[in-house]
mmCIF file of C-alpha atoms (C1' of nucleotides) in Angstrom:
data_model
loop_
_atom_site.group_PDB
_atom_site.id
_atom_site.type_symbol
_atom_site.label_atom_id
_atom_site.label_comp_id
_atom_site.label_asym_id
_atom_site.label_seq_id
_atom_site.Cartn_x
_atom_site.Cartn_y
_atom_site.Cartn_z
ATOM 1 C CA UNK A 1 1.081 5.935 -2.017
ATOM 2 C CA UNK A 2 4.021 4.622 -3.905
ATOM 3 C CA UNK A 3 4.007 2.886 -6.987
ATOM 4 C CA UNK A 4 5.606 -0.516 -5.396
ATOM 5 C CA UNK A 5 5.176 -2.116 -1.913
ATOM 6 C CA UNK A 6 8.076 -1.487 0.412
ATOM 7 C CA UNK A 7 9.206 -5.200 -0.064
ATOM 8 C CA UNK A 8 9.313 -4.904 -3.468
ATOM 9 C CA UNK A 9 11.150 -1.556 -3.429
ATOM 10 C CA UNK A 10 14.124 -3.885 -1.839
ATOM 11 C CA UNK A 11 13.113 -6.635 -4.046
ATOM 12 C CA UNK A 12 14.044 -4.488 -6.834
ATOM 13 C CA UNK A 13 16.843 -2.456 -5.594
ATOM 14 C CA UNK A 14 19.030 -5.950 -3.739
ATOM 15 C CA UNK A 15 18.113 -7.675 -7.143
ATOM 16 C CA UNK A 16 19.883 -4.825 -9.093
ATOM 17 C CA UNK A 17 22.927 -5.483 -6.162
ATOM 18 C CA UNK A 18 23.188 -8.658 -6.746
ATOM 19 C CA UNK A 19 23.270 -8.303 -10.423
ATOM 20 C CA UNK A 20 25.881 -5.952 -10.763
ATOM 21 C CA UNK A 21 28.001 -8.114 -8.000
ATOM 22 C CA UNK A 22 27.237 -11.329 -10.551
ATOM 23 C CA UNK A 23 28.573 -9.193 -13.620
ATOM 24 C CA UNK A 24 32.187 -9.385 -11.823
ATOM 25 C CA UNK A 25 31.875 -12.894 -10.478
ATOM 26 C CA UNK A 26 31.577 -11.708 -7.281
ATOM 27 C CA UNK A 27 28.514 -13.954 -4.773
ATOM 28 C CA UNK A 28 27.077 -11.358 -2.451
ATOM 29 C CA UNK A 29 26.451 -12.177 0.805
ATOM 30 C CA UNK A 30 23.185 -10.953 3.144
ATOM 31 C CA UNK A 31 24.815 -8.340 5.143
ATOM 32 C CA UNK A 32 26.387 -7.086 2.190
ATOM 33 C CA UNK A 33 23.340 -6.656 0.464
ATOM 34 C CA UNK A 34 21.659 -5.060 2.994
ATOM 35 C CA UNK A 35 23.990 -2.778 3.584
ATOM 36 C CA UNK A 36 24.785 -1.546 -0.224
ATOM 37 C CA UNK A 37 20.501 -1.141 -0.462
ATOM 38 C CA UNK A 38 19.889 0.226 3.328
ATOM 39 C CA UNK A 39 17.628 -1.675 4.078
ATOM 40 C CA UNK A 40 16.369 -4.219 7.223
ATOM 41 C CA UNK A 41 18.651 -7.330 7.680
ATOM 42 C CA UNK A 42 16.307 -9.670 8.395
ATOM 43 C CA UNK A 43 13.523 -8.726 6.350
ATOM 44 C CA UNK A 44 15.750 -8.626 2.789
ATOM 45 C CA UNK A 45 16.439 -12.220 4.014
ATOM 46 C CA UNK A 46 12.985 -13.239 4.098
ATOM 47 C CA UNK A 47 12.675 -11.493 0.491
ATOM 48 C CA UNK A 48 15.171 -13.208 -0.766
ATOM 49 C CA UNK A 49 14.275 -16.453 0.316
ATOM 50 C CA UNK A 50 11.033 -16.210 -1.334
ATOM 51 C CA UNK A 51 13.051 -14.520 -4.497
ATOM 52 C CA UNK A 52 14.812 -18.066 -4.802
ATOM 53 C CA UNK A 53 12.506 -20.504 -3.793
ATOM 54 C CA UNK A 54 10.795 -19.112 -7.156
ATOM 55 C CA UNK A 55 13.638 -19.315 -8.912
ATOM 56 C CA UNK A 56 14.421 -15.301 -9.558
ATOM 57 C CA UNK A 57 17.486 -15.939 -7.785
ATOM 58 C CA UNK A 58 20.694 -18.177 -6.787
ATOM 59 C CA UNK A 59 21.924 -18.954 -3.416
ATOM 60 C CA UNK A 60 25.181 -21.260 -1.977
ATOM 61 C CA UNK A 61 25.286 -21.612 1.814
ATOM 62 C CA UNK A 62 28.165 -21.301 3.854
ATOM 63 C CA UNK A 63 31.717 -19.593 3.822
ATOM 64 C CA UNK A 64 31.815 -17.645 0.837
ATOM 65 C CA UNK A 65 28.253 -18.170 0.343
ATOM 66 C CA UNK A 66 25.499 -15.506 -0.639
ATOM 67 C CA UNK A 67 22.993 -14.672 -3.471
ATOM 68 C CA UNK A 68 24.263 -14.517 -6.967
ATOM 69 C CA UNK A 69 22.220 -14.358 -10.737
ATOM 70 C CA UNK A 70 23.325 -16.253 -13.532
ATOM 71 C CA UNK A 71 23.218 -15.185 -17.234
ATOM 72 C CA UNK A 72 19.860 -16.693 -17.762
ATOM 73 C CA UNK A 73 18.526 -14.628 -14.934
ATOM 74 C CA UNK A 74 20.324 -11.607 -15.767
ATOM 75 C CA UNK A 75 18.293 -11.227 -19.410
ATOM 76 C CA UNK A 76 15.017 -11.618 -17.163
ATOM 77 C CA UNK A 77 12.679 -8.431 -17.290
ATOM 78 C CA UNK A 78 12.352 -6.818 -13.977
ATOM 79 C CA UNK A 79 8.366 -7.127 -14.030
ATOM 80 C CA UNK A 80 9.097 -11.006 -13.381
ATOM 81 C CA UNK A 81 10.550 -9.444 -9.982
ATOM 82 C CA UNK A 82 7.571 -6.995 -9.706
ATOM 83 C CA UNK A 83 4.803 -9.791 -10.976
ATOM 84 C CA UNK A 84 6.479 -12.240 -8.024
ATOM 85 C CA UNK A 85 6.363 -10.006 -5.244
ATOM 86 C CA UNK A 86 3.650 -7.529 -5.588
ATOM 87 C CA UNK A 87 1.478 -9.343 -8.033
ATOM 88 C CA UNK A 88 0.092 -8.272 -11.560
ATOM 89 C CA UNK A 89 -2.215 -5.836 -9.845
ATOM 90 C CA UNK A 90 -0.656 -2.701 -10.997
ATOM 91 C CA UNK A 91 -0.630 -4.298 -14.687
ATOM 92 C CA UNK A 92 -4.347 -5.321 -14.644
ATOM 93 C CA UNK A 93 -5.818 -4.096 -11.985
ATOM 94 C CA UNK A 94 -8.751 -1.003 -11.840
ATOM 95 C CA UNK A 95 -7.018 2.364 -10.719
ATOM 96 C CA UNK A 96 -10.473 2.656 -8.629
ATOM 97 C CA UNK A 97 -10.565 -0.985 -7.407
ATOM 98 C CA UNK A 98 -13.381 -2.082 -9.495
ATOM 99 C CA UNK A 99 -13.435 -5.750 -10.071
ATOM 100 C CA UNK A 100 -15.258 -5.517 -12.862
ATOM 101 C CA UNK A 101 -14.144 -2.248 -14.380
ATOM 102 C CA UNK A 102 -13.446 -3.325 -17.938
ATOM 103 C CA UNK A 103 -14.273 -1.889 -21.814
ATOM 104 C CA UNK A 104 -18.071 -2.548 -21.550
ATOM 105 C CA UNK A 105 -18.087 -1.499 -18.231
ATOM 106 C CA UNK A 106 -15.644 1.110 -17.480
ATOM 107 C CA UNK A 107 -14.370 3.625 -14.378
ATOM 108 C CA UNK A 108 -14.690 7.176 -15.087
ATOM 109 C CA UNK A 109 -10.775 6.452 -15.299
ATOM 110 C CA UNK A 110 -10.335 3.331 -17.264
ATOM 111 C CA UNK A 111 -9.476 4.646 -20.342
ATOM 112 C CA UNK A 112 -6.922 7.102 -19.235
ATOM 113 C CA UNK A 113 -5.096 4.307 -16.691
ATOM 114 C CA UNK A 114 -5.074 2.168 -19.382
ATOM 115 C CA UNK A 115 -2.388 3.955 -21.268
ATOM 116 C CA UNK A 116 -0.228 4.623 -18.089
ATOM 117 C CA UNK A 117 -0.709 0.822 -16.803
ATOM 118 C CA UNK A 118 0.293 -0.190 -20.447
ATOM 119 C CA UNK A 119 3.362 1.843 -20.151
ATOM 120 C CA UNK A 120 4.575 0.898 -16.764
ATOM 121 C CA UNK A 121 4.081 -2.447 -18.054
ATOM 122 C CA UNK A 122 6.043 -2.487 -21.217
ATOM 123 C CA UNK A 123 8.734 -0.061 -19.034
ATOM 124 C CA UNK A 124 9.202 -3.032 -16.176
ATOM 125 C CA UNK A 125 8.847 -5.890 -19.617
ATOM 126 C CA UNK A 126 11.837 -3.891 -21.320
ATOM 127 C CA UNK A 127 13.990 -3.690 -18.283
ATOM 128 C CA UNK A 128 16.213 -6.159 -17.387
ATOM 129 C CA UNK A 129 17.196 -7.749 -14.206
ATOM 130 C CA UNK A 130 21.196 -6.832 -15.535
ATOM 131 C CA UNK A 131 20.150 -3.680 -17.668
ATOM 132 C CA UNK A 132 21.899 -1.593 -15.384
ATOM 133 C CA UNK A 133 25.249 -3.417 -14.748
ATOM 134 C CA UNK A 134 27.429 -1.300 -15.942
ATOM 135 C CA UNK A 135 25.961 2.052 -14.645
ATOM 136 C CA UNK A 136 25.832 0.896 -11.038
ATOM 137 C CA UNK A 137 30.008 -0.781 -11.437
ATOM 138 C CA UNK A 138 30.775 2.817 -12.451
ATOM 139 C CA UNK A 139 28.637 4.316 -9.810
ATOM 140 C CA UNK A 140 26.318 6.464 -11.599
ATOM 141 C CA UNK A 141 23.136 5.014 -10.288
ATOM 142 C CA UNK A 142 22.114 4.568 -6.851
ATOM 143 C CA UNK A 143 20.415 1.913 -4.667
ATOM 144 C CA UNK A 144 20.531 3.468 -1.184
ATOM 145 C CA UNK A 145 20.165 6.922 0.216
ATOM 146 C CA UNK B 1 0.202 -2.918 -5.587
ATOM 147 C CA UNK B 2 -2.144 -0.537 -6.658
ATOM 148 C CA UNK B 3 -1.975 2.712 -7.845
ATOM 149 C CA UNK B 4 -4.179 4.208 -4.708
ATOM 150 C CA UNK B 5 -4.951 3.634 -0.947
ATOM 151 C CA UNK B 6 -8.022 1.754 -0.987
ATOM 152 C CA UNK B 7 -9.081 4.726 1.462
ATOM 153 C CA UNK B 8 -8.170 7.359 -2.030
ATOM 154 C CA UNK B 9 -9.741 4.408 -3.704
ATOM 155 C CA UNK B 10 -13.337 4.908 -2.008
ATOM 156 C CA UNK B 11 -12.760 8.910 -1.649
ATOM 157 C CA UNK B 12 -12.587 9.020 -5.603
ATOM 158 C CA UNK B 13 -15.419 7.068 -6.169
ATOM 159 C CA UNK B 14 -17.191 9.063 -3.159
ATOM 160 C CA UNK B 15 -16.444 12.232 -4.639
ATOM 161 C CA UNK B 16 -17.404 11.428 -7.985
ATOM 162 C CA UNK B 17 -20.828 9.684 -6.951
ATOM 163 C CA UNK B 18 -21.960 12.831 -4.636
ATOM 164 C CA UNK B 19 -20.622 15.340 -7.672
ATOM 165 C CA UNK B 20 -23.490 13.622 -9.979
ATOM 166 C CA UNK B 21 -25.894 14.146 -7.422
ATOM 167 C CA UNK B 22 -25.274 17.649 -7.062
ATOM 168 C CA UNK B 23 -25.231 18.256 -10.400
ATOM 169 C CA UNK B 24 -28.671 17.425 -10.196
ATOM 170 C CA UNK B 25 -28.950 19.859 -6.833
ATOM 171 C CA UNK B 26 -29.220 16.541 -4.542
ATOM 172 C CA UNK B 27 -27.624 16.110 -1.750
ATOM 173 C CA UNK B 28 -26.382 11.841 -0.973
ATOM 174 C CA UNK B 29 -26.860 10.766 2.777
ATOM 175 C CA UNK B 30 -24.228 7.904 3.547
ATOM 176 C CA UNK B 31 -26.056 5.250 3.343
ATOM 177 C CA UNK B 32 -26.789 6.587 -0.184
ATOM 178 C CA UNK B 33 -23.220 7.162 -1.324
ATOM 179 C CA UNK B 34 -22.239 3.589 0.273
ATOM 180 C CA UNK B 35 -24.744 2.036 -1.795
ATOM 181 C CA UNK B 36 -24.284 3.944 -4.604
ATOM 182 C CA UNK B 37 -20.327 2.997 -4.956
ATOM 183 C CA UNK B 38 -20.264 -0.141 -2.617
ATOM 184 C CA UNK B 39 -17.677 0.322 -0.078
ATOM 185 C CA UNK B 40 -17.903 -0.292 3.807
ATOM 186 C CA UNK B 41 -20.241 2.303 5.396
ATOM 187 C CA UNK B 42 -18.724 3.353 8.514
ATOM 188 C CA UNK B 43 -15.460 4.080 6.426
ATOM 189 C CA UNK B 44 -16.408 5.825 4.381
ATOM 190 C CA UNK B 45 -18.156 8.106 7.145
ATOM 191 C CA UNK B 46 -14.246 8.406 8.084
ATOM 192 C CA UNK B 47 -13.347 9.386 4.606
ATOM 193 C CA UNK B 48 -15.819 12.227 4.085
ATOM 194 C CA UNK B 49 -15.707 13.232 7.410
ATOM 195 C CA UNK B 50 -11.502 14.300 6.534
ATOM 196 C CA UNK B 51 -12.493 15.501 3.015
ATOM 197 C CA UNK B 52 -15.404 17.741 4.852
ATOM 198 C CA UNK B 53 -12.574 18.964 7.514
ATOM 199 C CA UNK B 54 -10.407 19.797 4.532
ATOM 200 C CA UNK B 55 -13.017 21.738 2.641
ATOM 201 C CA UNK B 56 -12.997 19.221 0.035
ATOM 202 C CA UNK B 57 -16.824 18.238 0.097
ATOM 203 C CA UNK B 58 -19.673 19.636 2.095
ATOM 204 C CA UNK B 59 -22.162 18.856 4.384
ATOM 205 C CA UNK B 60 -25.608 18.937 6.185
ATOM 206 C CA UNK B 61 -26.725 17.234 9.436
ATOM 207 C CA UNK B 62 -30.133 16.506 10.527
ATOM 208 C CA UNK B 63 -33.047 15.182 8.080
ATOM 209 C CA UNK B 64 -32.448 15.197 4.509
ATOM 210 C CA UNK B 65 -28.914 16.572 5.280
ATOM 211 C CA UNK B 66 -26.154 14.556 3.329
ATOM 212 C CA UNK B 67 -22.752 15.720 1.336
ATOM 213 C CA UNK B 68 -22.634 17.491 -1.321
ATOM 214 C CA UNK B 69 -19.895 19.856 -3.100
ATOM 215 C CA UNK B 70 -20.852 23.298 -4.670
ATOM 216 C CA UNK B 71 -19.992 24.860 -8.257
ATOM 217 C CA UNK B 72 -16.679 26.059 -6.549
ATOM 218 C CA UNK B 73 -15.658 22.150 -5.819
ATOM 219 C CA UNK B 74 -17.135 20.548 -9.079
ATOM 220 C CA UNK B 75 -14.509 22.731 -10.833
ATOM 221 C CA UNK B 76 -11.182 21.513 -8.509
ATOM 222 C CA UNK B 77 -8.813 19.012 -9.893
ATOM 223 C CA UNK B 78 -9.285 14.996 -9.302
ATOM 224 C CA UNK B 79 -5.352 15.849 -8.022
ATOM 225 C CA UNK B 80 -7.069 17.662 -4.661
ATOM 226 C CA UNK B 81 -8.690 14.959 -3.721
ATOM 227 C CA UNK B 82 -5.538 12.289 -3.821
ATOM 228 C CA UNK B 83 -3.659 14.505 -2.421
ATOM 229 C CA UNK B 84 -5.402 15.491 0.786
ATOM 230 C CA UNK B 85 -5.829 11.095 0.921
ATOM 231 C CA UNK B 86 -2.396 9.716 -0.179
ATOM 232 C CA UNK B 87 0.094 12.430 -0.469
ATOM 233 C CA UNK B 88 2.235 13.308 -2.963
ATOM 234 C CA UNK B 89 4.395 10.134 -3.025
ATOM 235 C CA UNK B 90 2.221 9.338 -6.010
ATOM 236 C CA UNK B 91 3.581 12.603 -8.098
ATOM 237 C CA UNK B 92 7.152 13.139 -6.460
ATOM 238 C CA UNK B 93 8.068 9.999 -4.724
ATOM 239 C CA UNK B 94 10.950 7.985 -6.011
ATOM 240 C CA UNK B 95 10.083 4.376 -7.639
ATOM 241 C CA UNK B 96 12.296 2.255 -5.894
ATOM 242 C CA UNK B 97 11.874 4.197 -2.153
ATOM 243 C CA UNK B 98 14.685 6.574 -2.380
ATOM 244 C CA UNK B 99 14.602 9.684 -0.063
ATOM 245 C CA UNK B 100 17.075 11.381 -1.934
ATOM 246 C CA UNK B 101 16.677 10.264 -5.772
ATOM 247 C CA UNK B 102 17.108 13.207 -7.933
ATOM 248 C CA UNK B 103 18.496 14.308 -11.415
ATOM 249 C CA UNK B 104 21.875 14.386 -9.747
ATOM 250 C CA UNK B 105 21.361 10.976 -7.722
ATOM 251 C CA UNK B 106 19.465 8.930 -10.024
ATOM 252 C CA UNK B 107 18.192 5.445 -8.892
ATOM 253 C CA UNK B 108 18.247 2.911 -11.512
ATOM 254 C CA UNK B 109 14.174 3.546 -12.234
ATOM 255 C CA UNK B 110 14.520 7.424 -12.711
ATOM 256 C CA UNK B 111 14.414 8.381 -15.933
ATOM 257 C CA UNK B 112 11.463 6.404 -16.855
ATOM 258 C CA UNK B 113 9.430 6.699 -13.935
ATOM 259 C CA UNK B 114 9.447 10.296 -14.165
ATOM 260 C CA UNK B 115 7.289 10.535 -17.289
ATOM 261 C CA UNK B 116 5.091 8.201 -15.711
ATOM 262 C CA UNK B 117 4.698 10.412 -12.511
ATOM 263 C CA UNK B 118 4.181 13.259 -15.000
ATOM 264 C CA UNK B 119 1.293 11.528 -16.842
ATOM 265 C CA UNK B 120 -0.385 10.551 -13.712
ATOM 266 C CA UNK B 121 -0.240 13.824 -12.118
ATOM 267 C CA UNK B 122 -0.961 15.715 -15.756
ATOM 268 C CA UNK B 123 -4.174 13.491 -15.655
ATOM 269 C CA UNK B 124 -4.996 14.159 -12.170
ATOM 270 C CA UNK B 125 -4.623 17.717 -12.851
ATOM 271 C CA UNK B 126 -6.623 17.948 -15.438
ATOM 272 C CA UNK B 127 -9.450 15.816 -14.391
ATOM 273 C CA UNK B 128 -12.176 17.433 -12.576
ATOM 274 C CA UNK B 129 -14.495 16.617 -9.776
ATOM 275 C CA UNK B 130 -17.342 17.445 -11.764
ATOM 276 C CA UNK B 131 -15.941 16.076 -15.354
ATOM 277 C CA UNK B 132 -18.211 12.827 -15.363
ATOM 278 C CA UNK B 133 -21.289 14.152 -14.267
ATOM 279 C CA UNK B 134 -23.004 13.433 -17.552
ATOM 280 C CA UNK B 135 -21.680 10.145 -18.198
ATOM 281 C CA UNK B 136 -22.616 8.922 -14.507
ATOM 282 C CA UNK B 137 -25.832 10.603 -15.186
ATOM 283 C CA UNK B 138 -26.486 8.629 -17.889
ATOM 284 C CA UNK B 139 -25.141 5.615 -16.250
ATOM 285 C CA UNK B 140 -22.268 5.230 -18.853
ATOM 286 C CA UNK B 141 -19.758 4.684 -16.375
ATOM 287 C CA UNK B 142 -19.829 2.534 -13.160
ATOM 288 C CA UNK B 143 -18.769 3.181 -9.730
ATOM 289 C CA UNK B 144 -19.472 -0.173 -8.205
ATOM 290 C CA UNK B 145 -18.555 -3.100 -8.820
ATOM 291 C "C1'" DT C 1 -40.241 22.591 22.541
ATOM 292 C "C1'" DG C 2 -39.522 17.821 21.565
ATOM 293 C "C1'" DA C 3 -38.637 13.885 18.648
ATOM 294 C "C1'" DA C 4 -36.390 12.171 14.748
ATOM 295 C "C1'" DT C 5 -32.624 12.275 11.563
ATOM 296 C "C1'" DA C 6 -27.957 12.482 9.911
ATOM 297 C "C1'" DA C 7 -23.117 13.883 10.209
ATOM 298 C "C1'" DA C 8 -18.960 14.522 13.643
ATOM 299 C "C1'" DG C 9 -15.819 12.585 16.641
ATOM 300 C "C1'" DG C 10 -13.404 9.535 19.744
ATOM 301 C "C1'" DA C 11 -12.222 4.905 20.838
ATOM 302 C "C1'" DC C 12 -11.539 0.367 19.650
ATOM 303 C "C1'" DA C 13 -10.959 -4.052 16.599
ATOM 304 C "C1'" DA C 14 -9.321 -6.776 12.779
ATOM 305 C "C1'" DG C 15 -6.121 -7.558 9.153
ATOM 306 C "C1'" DA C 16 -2.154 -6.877 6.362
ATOM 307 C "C1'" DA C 17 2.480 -5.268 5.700
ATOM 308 C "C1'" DT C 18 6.809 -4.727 7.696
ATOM 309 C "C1'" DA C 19 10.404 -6.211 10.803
ATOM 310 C "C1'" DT C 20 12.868 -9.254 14.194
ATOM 311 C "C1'" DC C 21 14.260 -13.573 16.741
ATOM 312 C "C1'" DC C 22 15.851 -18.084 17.058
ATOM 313 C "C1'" DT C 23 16.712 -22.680 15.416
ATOM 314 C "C1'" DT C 24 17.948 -25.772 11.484
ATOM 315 C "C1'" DA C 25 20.319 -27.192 7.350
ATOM 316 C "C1'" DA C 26 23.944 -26.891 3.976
ATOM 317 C "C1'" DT C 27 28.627 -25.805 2.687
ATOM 318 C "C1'" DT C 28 33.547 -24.791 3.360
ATOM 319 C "C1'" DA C 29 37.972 -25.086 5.447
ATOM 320 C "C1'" DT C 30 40.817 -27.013 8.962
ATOM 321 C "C1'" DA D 1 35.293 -35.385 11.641
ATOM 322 C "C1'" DT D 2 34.823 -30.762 13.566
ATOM 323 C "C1'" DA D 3 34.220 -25.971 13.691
ATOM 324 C "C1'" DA D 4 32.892 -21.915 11.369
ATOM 325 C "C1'" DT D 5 29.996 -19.671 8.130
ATOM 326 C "C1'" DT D 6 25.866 -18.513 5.731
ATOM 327 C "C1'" DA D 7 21.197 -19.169 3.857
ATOM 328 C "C1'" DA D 8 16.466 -21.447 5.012
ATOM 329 C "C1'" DG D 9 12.566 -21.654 7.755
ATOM 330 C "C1'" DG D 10 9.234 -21.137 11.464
ATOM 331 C "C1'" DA D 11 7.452 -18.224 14.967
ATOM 332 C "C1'" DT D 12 6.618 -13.867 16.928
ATOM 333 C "C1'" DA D 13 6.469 -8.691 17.304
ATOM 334 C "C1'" DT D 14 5.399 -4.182 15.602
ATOM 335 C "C1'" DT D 15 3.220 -0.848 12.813
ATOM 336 C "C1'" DC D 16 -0.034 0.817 9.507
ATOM 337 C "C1'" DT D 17 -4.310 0.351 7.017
ATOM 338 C "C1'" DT D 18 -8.834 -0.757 6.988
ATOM 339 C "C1'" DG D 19 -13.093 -1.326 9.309
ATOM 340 C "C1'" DT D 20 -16.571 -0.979 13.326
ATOM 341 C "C1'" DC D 21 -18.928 0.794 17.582
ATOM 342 C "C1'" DC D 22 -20.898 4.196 20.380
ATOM 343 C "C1'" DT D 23 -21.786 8.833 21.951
ATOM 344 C "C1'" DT D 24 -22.341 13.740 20.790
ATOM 345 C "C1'" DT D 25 -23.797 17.649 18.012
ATOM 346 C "C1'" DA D 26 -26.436 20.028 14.566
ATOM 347 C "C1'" DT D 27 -30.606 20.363 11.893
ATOM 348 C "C1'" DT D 28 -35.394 19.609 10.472
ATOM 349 C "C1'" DC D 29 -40.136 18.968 11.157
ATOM 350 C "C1'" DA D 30 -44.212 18.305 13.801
#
DNA sequence: TGAATAAAGGACAAGAATATCCTTAATTAT
DNA sequence: ATAATTAAGGATATTCTTGTCCTTTATTCA
């Protein structure tokens, strides 16, 4: 198991795309995208739509069109991305799938998860949607491969 | 997302649920161990049935035959158990879906998600098979639910 | 030995996640 | 206005996970 879907894994890395394209002004286009994250065409699109019909994201049709974020959206934290896509599961949820797992009535694991779900949560709160701008301009982080 | 299969999800609870009853030299039929951590029976057949192949858990056929694991199993790391269900992806896999993320080809996520993967394998490691058995004995923690 | 019980194993079914196809709508440039 | 471009949207296809069914094998007990 990963820690993210699959969608949200390109959620994630075409958001942090279009970011750093949006730091230099630049609008970037669907086949761009896909290409500079590897991933499927079609499928990105269909995230993407969904990205901006909930407002995580900008989009201009036609020439010269594409997906851009503005400053509002760049000072976002990345678990708004996470929250929209996969849900606040791997915030709240049982590590054992217990819908009732809770203080009073605990998972052998609860207390343990707690701390790690309480850090992945205040890691993906700190993060922002532009937090890594200048890292990927200078090419130091990657998003494919 | 969450943090396991919902297959590792029912083989943890499984394993756990059978370890109390051995602790008590009892072996749990399926219909038992169903009941006991409320998950679909003819799954979870599945489940045990790979854990059994694996030499994760043991078993008996025939009347009053059921699963159980010995003093050899109660001892093995949680880790064993997801493992043989989900993987490694869970300890080793990148965040964001990266085949070749790495100190030298960092995705955007790496830094902080390997202290996470750490503490969730650290725990996993050090959490037995056997570690509840009191607790579940005394019907401190749940299973179901 | 024979009947009953319970896990093993193979095949199939349902559902969800992932991926693609094709048409429509909006925008730009000529 | 028209043609070209690009995202939006609906429908369908594929794959993987989860769940069920049915037959076989091993064991126990009478």
């Amino acid at each position: 198991m990963a820690i993210f879907s699959k969608t949200c894994e390109y959620a994630i890395r075409a958001v942090f795309y279009i970011s750093h394209k949006s730091a230099s002004g630049d609008r970037a286009g669907l086949k761009d995208i896909a290409a500079g994250i590897d991933s499927p065409e079609l499928y990105l699109a269909k995230i993407l739509q969904d990205l901006s019909r909930k407002g995580l994201m900008r989009s201009v049709k036609g020439p010269h069109g594409g997906f851009y974020v503005d400053a509002d959206l760049l000072a976002r934290p990345l678990s708004d991305i996470v929250e929209a896509v996969d849900g606040f599961g791997l915030f709240h949820g049982c590590a054992l799938g217990l819908k009732q797992c809770s203080e009073i009535n605990p998972c052998p694991l609860h207390e343990q998860f707690k701390s790690i779900r309480d850090q992945i949560s205040d890691l993906l709160h700190r993060t922002t949607i532009g937090g890594f701008n200048e890292e990927l301009l200078g090419g130091l982080l990657s998003l494919k491969k």
